Coordinates of C-alpha atoms and ligand atoms in Angstrom, one line a residue:
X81 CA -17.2 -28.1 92.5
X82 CA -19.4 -26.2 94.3
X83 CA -20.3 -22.7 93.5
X84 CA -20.0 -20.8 96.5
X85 CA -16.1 -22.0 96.1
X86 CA -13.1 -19.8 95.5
X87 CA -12.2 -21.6 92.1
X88 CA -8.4 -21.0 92.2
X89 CA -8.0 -21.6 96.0
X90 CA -9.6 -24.6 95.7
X91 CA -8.0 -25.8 92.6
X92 CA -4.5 -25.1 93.7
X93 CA -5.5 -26.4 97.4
X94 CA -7.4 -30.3 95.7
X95 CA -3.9 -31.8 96.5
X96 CA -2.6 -30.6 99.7
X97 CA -2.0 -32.3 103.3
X98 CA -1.6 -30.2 105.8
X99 CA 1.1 -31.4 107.7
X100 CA 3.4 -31.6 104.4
X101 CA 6.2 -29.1 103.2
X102 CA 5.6 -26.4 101.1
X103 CA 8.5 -24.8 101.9
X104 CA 12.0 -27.2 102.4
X105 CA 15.4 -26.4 103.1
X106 CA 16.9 -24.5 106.1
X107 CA 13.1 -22.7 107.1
X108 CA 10.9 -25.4 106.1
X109 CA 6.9 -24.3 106.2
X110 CA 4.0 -26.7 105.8
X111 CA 0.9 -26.4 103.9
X112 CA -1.2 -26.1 106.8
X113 CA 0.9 -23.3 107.7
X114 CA 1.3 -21.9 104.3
X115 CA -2.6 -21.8 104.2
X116 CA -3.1 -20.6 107.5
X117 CA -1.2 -17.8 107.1
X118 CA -2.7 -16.9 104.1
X119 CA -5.8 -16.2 105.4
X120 CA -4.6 -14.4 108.6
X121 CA -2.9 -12.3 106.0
X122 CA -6.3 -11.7 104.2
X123 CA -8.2 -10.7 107.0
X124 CA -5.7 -7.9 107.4
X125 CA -5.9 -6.6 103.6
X126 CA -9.7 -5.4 104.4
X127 CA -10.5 -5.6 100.6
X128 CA -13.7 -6.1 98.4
X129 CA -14.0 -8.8 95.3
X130 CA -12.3 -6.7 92.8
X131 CA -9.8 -4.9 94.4
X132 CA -6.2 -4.4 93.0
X133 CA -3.7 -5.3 96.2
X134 CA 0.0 -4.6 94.4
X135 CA 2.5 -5.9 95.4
X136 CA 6.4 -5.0 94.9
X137 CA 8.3 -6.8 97.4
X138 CA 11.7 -8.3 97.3
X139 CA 10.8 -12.5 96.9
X140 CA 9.6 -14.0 100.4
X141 CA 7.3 -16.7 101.7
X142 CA 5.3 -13.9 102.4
X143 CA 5.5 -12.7 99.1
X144 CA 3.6 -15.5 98.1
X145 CA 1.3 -15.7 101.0
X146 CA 0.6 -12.2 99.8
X147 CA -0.4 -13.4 96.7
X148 CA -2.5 -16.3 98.1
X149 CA -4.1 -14.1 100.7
X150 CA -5.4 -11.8 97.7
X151 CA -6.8 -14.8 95.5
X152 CA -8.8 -15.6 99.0
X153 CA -9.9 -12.5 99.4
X154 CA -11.4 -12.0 96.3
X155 CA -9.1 -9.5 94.9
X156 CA -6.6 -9.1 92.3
X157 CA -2.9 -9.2 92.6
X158 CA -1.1 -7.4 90.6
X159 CA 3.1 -8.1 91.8
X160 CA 5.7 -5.3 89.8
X161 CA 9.1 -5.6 89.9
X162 CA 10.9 -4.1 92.7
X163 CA 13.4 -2.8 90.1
X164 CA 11.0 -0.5 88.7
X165 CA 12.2 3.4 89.2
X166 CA 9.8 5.5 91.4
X167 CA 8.5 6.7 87.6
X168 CA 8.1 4.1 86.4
X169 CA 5.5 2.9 89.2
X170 CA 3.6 5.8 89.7
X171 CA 2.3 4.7 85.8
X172 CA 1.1 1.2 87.3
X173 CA -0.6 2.8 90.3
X174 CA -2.6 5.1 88.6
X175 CA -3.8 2.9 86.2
X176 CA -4.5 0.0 88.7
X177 CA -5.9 2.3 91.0
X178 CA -5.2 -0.5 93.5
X179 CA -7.1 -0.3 97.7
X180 CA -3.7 -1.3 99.0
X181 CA -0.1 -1.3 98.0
X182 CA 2.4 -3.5 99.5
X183 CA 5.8 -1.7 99.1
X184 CA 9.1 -1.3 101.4
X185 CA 8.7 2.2 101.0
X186 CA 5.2 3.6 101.7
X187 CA 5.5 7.0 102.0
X188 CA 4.3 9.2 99.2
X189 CA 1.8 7.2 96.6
X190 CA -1.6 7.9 95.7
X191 CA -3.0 4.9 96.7
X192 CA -5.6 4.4 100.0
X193 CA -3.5 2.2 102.1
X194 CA 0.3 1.9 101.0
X195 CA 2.3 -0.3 103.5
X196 CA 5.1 -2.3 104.2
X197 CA 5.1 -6.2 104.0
X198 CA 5.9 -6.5 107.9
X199 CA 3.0 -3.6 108.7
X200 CA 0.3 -6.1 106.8
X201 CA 1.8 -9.2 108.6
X202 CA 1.3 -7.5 111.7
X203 CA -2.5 -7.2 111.0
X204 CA -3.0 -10.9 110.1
X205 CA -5.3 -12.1 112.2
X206 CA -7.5 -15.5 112.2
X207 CA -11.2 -15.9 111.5
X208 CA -11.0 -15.1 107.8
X209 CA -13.6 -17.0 105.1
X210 CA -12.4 -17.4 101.6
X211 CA -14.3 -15.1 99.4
X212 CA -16.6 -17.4 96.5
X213 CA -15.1 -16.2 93.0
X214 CA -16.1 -18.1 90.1
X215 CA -14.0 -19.3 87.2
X216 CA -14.2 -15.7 85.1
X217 CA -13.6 -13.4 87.9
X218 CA -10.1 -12.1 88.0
X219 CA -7.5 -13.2 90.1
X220 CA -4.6 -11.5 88.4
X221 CA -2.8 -8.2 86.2
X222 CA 0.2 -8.7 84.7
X223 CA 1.8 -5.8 83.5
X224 CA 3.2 -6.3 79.9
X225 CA 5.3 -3.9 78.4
X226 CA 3.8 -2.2 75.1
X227 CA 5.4 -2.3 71.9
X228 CA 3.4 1.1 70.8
X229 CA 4.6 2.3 74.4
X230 CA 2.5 2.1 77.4
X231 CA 2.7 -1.4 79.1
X232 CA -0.2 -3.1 79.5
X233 CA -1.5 -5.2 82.4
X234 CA -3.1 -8.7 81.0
X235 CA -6.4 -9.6 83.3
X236 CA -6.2 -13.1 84.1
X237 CA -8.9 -15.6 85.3
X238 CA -9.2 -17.8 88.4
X239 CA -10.3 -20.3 84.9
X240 CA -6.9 -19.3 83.1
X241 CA -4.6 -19.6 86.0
X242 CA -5.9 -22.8 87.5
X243 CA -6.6 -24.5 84.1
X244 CA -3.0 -23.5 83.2
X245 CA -1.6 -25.4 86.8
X246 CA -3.3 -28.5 86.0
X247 CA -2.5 -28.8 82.3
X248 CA 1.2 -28.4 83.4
X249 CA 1.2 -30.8 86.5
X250 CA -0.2 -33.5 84.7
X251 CA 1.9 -32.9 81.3
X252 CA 5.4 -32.9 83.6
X253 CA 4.4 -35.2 85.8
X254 CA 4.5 -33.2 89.3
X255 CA 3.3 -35.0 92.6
X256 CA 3.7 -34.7 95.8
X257 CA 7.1 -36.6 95.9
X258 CA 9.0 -33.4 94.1
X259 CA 10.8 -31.0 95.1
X260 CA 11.4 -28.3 92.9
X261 CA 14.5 -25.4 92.8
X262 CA 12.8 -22.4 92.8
X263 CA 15.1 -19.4 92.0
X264 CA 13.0 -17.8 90.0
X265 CA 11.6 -13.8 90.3
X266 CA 7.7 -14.0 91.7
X267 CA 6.5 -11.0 89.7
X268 CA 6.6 -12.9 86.7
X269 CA 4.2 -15.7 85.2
X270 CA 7.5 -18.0 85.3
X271 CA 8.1 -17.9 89.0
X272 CA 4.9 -16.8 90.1
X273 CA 2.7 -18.7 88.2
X274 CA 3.9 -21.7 86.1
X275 CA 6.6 -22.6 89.0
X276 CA 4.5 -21.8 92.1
X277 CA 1.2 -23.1 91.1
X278 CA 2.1 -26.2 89.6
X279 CA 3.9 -27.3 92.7
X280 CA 0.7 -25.7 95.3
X281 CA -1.4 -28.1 92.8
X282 CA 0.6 -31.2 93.5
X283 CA 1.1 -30.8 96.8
X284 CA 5.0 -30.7 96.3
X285 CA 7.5 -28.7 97.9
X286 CA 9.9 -26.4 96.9
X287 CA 13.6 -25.0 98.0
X288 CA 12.6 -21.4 97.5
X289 CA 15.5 -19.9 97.1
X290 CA 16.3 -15.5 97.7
X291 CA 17.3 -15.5 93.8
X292 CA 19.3 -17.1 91.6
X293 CA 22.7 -18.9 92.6
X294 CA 24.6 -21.4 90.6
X295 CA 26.3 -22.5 93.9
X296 CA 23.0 -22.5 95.8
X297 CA 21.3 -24.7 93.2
X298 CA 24.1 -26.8 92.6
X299 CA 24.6 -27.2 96.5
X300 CA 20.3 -28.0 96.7
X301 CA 20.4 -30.6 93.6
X302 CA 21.1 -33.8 95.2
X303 CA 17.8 -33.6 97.2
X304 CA 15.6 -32.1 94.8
X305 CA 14.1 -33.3 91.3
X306 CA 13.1 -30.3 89.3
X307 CA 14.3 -27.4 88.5
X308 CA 12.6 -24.5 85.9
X309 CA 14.9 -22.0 84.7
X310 CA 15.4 -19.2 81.6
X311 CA 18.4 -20.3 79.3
X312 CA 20.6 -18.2 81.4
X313 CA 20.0 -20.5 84.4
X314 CA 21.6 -23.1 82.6
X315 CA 24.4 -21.7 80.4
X316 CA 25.4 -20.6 83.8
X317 CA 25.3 -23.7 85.0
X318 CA 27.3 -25.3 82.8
X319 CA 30.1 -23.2 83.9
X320 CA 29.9 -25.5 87.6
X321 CA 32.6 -28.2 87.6
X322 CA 29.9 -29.9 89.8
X323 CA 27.5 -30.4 87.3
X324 CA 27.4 -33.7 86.2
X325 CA 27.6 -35.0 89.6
X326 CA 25.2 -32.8 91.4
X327 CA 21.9 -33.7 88.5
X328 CA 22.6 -37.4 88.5
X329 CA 19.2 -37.5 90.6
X330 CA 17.0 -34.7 89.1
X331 CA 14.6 -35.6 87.4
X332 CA 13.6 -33.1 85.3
X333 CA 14.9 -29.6 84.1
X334 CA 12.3 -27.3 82.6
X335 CA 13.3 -24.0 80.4
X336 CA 11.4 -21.2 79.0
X337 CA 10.7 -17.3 78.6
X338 CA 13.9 -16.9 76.1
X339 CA 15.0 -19.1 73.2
X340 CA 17.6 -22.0 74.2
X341 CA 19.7 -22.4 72.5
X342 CA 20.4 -25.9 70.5
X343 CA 23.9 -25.8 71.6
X344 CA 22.8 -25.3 75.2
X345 CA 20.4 -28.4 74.8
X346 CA 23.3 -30.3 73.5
X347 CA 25.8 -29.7 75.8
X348 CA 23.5 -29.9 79.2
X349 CA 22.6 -33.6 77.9
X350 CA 26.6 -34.2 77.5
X351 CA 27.6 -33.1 80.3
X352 CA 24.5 -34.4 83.2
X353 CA 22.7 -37.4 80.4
X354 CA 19.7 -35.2 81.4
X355 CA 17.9 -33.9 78.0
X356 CA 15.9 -30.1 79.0
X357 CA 12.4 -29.8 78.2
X358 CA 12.1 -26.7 76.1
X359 CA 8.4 -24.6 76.5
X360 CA 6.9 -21.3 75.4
X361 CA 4.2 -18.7 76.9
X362 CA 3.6 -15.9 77.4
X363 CA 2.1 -13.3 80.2
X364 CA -1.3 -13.2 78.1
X365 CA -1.5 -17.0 77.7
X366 CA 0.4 -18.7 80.3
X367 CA 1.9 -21.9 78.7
X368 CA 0.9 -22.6 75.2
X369 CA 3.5 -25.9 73.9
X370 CA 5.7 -27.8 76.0
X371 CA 8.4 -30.5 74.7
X372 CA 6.8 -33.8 75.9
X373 CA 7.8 -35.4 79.3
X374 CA 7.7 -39.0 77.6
X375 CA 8.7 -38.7 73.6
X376 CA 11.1 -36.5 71.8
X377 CA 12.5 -33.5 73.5
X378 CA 13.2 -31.7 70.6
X379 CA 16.2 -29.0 70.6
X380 CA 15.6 -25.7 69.3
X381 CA 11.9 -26.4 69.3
X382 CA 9.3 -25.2 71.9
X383 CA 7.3 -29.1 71.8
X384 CA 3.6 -29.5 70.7
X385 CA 0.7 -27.4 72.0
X386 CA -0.3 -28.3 75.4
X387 CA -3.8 -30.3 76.5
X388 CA -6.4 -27.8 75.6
X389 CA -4.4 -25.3 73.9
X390 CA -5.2 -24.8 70.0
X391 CA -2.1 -23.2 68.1
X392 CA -2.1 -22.1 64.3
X393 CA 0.0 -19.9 62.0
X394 CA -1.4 -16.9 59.8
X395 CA 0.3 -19.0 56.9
X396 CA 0.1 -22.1 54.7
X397 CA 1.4 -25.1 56.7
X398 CA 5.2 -25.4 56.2
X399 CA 5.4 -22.1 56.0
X400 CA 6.6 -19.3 58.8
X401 CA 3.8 -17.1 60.3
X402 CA 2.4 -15.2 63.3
X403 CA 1.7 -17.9 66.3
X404 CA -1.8 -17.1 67.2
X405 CA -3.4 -19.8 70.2
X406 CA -6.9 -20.5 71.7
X407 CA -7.9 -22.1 75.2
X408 CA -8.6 -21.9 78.5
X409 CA -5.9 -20.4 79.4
X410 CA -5.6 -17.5 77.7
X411 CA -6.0 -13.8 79.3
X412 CA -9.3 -11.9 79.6
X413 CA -8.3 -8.8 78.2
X414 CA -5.9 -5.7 79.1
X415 CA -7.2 -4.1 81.9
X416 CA -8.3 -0.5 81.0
X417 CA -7.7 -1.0 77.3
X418 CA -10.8 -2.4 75.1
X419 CA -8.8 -1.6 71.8
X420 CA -5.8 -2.8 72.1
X421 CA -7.5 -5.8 73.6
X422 CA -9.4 -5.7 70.0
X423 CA -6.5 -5.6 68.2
X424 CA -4.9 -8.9 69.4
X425 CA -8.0 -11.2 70.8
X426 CA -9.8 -12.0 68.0
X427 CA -13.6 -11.9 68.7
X428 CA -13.7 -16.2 68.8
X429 CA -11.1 -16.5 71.0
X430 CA -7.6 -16.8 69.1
X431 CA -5.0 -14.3 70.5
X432 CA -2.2 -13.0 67.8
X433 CA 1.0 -13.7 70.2
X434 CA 3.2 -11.7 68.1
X435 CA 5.6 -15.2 68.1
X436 CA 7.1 -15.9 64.5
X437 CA 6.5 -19.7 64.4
X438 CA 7.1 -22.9 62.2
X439 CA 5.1 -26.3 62.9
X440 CA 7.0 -29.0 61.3
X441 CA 5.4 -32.6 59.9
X442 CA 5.4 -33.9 63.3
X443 CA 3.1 -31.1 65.1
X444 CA 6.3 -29.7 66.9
X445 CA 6.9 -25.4 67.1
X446 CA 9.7 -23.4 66.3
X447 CA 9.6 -19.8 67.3
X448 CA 11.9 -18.5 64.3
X449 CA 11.7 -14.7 65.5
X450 CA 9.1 -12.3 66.9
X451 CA 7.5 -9.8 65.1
X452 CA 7.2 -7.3 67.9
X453 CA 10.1 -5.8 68.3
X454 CA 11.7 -6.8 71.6
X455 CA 14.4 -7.9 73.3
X456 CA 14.7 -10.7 75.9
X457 CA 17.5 -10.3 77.9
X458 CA 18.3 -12.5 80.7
X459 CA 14.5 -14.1 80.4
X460 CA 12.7 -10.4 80.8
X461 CA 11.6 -8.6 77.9
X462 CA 12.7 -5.4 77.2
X463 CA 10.6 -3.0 74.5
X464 CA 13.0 -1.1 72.2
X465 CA 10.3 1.8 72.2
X466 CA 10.5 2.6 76.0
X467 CA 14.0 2.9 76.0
X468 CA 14.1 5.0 72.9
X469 CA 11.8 7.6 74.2
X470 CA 13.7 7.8 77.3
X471 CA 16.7 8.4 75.3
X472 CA 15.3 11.1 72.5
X473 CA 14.6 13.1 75.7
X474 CA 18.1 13.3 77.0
X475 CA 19.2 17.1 75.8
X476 CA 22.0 16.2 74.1
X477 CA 20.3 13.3 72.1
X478 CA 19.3 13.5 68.4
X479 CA 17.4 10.3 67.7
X480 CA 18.3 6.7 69.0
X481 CA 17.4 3.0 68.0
X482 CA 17.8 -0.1 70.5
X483 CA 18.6 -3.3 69.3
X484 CA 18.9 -6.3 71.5
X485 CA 22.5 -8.0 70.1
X486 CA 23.6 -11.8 70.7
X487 CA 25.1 -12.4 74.5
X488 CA 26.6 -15.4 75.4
X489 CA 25.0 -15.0 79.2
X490 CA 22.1 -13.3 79.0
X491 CA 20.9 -14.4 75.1
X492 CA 20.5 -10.4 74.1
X493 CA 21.7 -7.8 75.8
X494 CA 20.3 -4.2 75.1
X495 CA 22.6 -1.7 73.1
X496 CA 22.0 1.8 71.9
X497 CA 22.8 3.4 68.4
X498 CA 22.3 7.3 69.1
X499 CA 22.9 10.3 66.9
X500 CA 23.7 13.3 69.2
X501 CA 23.2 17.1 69.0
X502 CA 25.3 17.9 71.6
X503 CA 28.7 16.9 73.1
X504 CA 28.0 14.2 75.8
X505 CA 29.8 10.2 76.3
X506 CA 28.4 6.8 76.9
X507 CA 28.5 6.4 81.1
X508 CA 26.8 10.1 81.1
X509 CA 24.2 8.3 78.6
X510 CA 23.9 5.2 80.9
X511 CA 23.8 7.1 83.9
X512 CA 20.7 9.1 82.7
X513 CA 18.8 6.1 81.2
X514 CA 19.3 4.5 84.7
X515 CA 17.2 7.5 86.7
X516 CA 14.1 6.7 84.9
X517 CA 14.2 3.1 84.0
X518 CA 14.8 -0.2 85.5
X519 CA 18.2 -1.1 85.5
X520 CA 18.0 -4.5 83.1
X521 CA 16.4 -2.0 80.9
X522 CA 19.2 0.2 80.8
X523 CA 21.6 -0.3 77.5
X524 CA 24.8 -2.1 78.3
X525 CA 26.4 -0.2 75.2
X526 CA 26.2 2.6 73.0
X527 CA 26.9 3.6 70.0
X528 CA 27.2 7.4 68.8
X529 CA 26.8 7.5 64.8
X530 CA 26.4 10.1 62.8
X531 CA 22.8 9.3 61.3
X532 CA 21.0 5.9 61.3
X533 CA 20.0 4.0 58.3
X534 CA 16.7 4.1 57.0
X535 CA 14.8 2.9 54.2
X536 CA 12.8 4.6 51.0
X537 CA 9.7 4.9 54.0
X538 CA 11.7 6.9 56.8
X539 CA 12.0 3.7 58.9
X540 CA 15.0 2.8 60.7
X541 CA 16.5 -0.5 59.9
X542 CA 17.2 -2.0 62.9
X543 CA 18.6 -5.6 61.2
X544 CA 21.2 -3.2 59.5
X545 CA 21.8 -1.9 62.9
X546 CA 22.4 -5.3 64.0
X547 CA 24.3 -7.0 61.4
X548 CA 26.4 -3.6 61.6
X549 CA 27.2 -3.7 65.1
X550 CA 26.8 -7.7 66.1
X551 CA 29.7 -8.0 63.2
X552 CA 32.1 -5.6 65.2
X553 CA 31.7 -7.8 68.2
Ligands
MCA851 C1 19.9 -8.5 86.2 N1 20.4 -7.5 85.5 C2 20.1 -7.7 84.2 C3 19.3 -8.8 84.2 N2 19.1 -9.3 85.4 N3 20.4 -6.9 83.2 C4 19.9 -7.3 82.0 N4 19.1 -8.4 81.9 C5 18.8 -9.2 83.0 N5 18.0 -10.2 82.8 C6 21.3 -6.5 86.0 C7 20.9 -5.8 87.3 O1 20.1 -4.7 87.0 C8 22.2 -5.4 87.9 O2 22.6 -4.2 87.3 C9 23.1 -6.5 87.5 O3 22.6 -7.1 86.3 C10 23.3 -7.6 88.6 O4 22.0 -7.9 89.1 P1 21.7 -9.3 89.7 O5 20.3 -9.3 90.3 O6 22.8 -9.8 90.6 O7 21.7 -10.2 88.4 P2 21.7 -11.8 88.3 O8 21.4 -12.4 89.5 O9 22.9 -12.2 87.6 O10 20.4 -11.9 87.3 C11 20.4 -12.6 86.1 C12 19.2 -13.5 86.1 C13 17.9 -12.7 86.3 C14 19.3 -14.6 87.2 C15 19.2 -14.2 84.7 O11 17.8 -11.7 85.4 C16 16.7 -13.6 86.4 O12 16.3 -14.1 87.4 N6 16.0 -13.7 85.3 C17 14.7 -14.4 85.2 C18 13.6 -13.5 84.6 C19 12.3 -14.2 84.6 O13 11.8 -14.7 85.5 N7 11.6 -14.1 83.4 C20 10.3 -14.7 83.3 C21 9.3 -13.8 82.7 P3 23.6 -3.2 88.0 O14 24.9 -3.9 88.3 O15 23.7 -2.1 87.0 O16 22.8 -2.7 89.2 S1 7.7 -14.6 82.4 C22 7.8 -14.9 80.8 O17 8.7 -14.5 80.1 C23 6.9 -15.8 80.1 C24 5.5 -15.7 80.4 C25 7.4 -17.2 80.1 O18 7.2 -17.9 79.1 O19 7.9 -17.6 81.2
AMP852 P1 6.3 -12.0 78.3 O1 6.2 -10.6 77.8 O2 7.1 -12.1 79.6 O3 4.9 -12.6 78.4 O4 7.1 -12.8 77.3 C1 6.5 -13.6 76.3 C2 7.5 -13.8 75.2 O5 8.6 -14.5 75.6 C3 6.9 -14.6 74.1 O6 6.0 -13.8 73.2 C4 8.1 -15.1 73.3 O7 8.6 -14.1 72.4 C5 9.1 -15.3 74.5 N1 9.3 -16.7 74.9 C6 8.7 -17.4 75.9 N2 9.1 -18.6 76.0 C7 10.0 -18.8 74.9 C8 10.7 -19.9 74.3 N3 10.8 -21.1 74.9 N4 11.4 -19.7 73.2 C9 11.4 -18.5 72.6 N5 10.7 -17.4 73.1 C10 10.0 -17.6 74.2

């Protein structure tokens, strides 16, 4: 490839014809037009290599223009979650420190240029020459949340992202003949990355669906061959009637971000003959193992590391340790944060996931349990910490522990244990949390007791907490 290239432009652009969908469905969009519009939108960002653009927009085509339109310009998305409280984004601003902000609400941030998604469309105008970036520049942050607190925003290369893509086309076998259900968030590495890229690099299309919809996918499955989901996708899906019928012609059904469960696995294949290819990632690595497309799909196991991704435990083989992986497309670093960034990239290149894994005879991974603790509810992840500090600054609260508990729709769902100094009730409680944190966030139940259990150190014993509380249902 030639230097002067944008590397993940061109990467993610090898397989496209211009006069192809993208986009299909009701407001179908070709790649010429996908393109084009990307780099009208570019123009009108006025950015230098380097620059943060964030962007917290409800999902669009343009969202992902957006997106594309940074990558050209030589910048550096970095997409939040439109859920996020006011609070909680004034943290990713200021340490982004991003030229322009991309927000349906631009009034009041200390950034240089905030605007709407319809001001910056406004400005797109043609004439715009991708910027050359080279395989180490940044093309990404993806904020992380923090298990000591502050989240953290994972750098990630034009190399990382576009090595990622075309590890994944090739290992699930995406060309230009599939069409993919995408229903997935596009602030995540799911949706934004391992969905969205894989199918720009094939030159495929996509029904890019507003959100998530059993009826909409259901309705879409017939015509399309792939979808990617978190577990909750599917145990939702089982619930259709339609099922079976609508996946007789899919072709494949991806899930990850969560553990699936085996009983999930199971019934899916009962109930459409279709067997779900289980993988694992993470922000900070993009996709590490994948179940194989031809061979042994595993349940309950997250497949065999991926082409060009080295995976080993912190233990004696058999035995259950810390995941740590190697490769091209791991992260470069959190942004801002050289020590934390020591503490889990090891100087030759293996990153300490965090992951509790098991690698059995045969080369497959289990994750057994994580030992960072968070929750994952509903496929996004949830720090304990966050919620807890939020909490111990209510008035009335004493101390507090969260625990993520077993939930038949989400996989965990986020509960509260609180010891209180002062007379209050649970919705009060909720209602609070819910002012300065994202609502998913937010714990579903609580719990007043009258001290929680520690051990000999001082530490509380969240698996107590659990076993307590998960046995009262
Ligand atoms: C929505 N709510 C939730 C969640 N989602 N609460 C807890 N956990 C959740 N996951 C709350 C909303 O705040 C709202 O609260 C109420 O539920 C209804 O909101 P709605 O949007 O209608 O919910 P939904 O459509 O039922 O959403 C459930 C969902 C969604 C479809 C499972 O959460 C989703 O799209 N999850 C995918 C997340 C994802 O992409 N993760 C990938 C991360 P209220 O009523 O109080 O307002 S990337 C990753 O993990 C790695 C790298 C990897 O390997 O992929
Ligand atoms: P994130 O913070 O969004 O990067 O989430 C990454 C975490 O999600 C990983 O460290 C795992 O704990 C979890 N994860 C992702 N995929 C899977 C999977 N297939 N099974 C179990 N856990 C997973």
């Amino acid at each position: 490839m030639k230097t002067s290239a944008n590397h993940l432009a061109h990467a993610l652009r090898a397989n496209m014809r211009p006069d192809q969908p993208f986009i299909c469905g009701p407001h179908p969009l070709t790649y010429g037009a996908f393109w084009q519009g990307a780099e009208r939108l570019a123009a009108a960002l006025e950015i230098s290599p380097g620059d943060r653009v964030v962007m917290q927009v409800e999902k669009s085509v343009e969202a992902l223009q957006l997106y594309v339109a940074t990558v050209l310009a030589g910048g550096i998305i970095v997409p939040l979650n439109p859920a996020y409280t006011r609070t909680e984004t004034l943290y990713f601003l200021e340490d982004a420190t991003p030229s322009v902000f991309v927000t349906p609400t631009p009034e009041g941030w200390p950034v240089p240029r905030a605007l709407t998604l319809e001001a910056l469309l406004s400005e797109a105008r043609s004439g715009f020459k991708p910027v050359p970036r080279g395989p180490e520049d940044l093309a990404a942050i993806l904020y992380t949340s923090g298990t000591t607190g502050r989240s953290k925003g994972a750098m990630l290369s034009h190399r990382a992202l576009a090595s990622n893509a075309k590890t994944l086309q090739k290992a699930w076998h995406f060309t230009a003949e599939d069409r993919l259900i995408h229903a997935l968030p596009v602030f995540h590495t799911h949706g934004l990355f391992v969905a969205t890229n894989v199918v720009l690099m094939a030159g495929a299309c996509m029904d890019f669906m507003p959100k998530f919809s059993v009826e909409a996918i259901i309705n879409a499955m017939p015509r399309a061959t792939a979808l990617m989901g978190v577990p909750t996708f599917y145990t939702r899906l089982l619930k259709a009637e339609a099922l079976s019928q609508a996946a007789t012609n899919m072709r494949l059904f991806i899930s990850g971000s969560a553990p699936l469960l085996a009983s999930t696995h199971q019934e899916w294949h009962a109930r459409t003959g279709h067997t779900i290819l289980e993988r694992y990632g993470m922000t900070e690595t993009n996709m590490n193992t994948s179940n194989p497309y031809n061979g042994d799909r595993r349940a309950g196991t997250v497949g065999l590391p991926l082409a060009g991704v080295e995976l080993r435990l912190d233990a004696a083989e058999a035995e259950i340790g810390v995941i740590e992986v190697r490769g091209d497309n791991l992260f470069s670093g959190y942004w801002n944060m050289p020590e934390k960034t020591a503490e889990e990239l090891r100087p030759d290149g293996w990153f300490i996931t965090g992951d509790l894994g098991q690698i059995d005879a045969d080369g497959y991974v289990t994750i057994v349990g994580r030992g960072k603790d968070l929750i994952i509810s509903g496929g996004f992840n949830i720090y304990p910490k966050e919620v807890e500090a939020v909490l111990d600054a209510m008035p009335q609260v004493q101390e507090s522990a969260v625990i993520g508990l077993p939930d038949k729709d989400l996989g965990e769902r986020v509960v509260a244990v609180i010891v209180l100094k002062s007379e209050t009730n649970k919705d009060a409680i909720i209602e609070s949390a819910r002012q300065n944190i994202a609502r998913f966030k937010c714990p579903q139940d609580v719990h007043f007791v009258d001290a929680l259990p520690r051990n000999t150190m001082g530490k509380v014993q969240k698996n107590e907490l659990r076993i307590r509380l998960g046995n009262m249902g």
